[in-house]
């Protein structure tokens, strides 16, 4: 797959965004809108995080996206039963008419992000319309597919980006000047606002502009793979031909790109360091986290670099042995892919040096929060591998070439809050 092929596919058929009747919480039936929201399902990774959200409100969306019954089938049945009950009780109610939704996130540091939520036509990667940049783990796709089949709903939007700065962006800006459907501030300090766009002329302007665009999956690869699987299971046309997404124009609103760190269970830092002796340059840093991350950023400018933590200090790994990289990194990929930190981590360190399977939760966890990764490594006696983020343009360029990055290579954000608007396939 090549860039030219993607350009031709996009010219033939671009993003097709369709209005839908959003399913939203009735503010009179819940404690507050903030108390029923959640981060995306894959960010709420700890049982105590789920418990905290469940305790916030008996109707928190986490009860749908991460049900806690014993077996996988029991979990999906629990979510489906909960959704049906909330619909019957009027906790969740459909909006009166189909529309697109303008969604805004703002924090106290001046970050502002706006985008459009709608039902996007599901397309294969070969079409070059929606570009994945990471591989997925089949068990996670199977889990999400079972949940969507049972609930017959898209419970949370994916985050997709495109670069347009056209008519759609103008409608977004104009809509944001009006009173919103809802406004809330979540406990992380983010302010959220949502508007509906139901005027046929405005909907047409957005759809016409997006029809010429190509999108990058910023967050939600497993859910997009789930959309593809479920569409294949249902004869077209059907509601499964579309999936819920948030499209952000990064020409107007650049996303933040952060790293996703690794926690290696059962590998003490001393053993990890002993295994890389003579293969990487290693320097111990007795410094606070912020200073250690600054040293990592400096080292990353010159080549591959990682921070190991878990024993009360930080250890900077950089300047890998070139012969080691030649032996361990596949040669049939573009140079930009071969030089990624995530590539070196997975192909060289995990596979050949530490012998840790990347798809085994018993051996490795993927954590977004830096301090939490270090703290858990210190508490459990494992090794935290801290990463430096990849630039968005590198991700997009590789995606346009049809080249996927190692899984969990990037964290784009801010991610949309779950629970503000859902899509029920039969409403």
Short mmCIF file of N, CA and C in Angstrom, two decimals, residues 105-113 188-191 256 258:
data_model
loop_
_atom_site.label_atom_id
_atom_site.label_comp_id
_atom_site.label_asym_id
_atom_site.label_seq_id
_atom_site.Cartn_x
_atom_site.Cartn_y
_atom_site.Cartn_z
N UNK A 105 -13.59 20.26 24.45
CA UNK A 105 -12.88 20.00 25.69
C UNK A 105 -11.92 21.16 25.94
N UNK A 106 -11.86 21.58 27.20
CA UNK A 106 -10.98 22.68 27.56
C UNK A 106 -10.41 22.41 28.95
N UNK A 107 -9.12 22.71 29.14
CA UNK A 107 -8.56 22.54 30.48
C UNK A 107 -8.07 23.88 31.01
N UNK A 108 -7.52 23.87 32.22
CA UNK A 108 -7.10 25.10 32.85
C UNK A 108 -5.78 25.65 32.34
N UNK A 109 -5.10 24.90 31.45
CA UNK A 109 -3.81 25.34 30.92
C UNK A 109 -3.93 25.99 29.55
N UNK A 110 -5.15 26.26 29.12
CA UNK A 110 -5.33 26.92 27.83
C UNK A 110 -5.55 25.97 26.67
N UNK A 111 -5.57 24.66 26.92
CA UNK A 111 -5.82 23.70 25.85
C UNK A 111 -7.29 23.73 25.45
N UNK A 112 -7.56 23.84 24.15
CA UNK A 112 -8.92 23.83 23.63
C UNK A 112 -8.99 22.87 22.45
N UNK A 113 -9.93 21.96 22.48
CA UNK A 113 -10.12 21.02 21.39
C UNK A 113 -11.59 20.95 21.04
N UNK A 188 -10.95 15.53 36.49
CA UNK A 188 -9.60 15.80 36.01
C UNK A 188 -9.40 17.26 35.62
N UNK A 189 -10.44 18.09 35.82
CA UNK A 189 -10.32 19.52 35.53
C UNK A 189 -10.73 19.91 34.13
N UNK A 190 -11.11 18.94 33.30
CA UNK A 190 -11.51 19.27 31.93
C UNK A 190 -12.96 19.75 31.91
N UNK A 191 -13.18 20.80 31.13
CA UNK A 191 -14.52 21.33 30.90
C UNK A 191 -15.03 20.76 29.57
N UNK A 256 -2.47 16.68 21.61
CA UNK A 256 -1.29 16.37 22.41
C UNK A 256 -0.90 14.91 22.15
N UNK A 258 1.30 11.88 23.64
CA UNK A 258 2.05 11.41 24.79
C UNK A 258 2.44 9.95 24.59
#
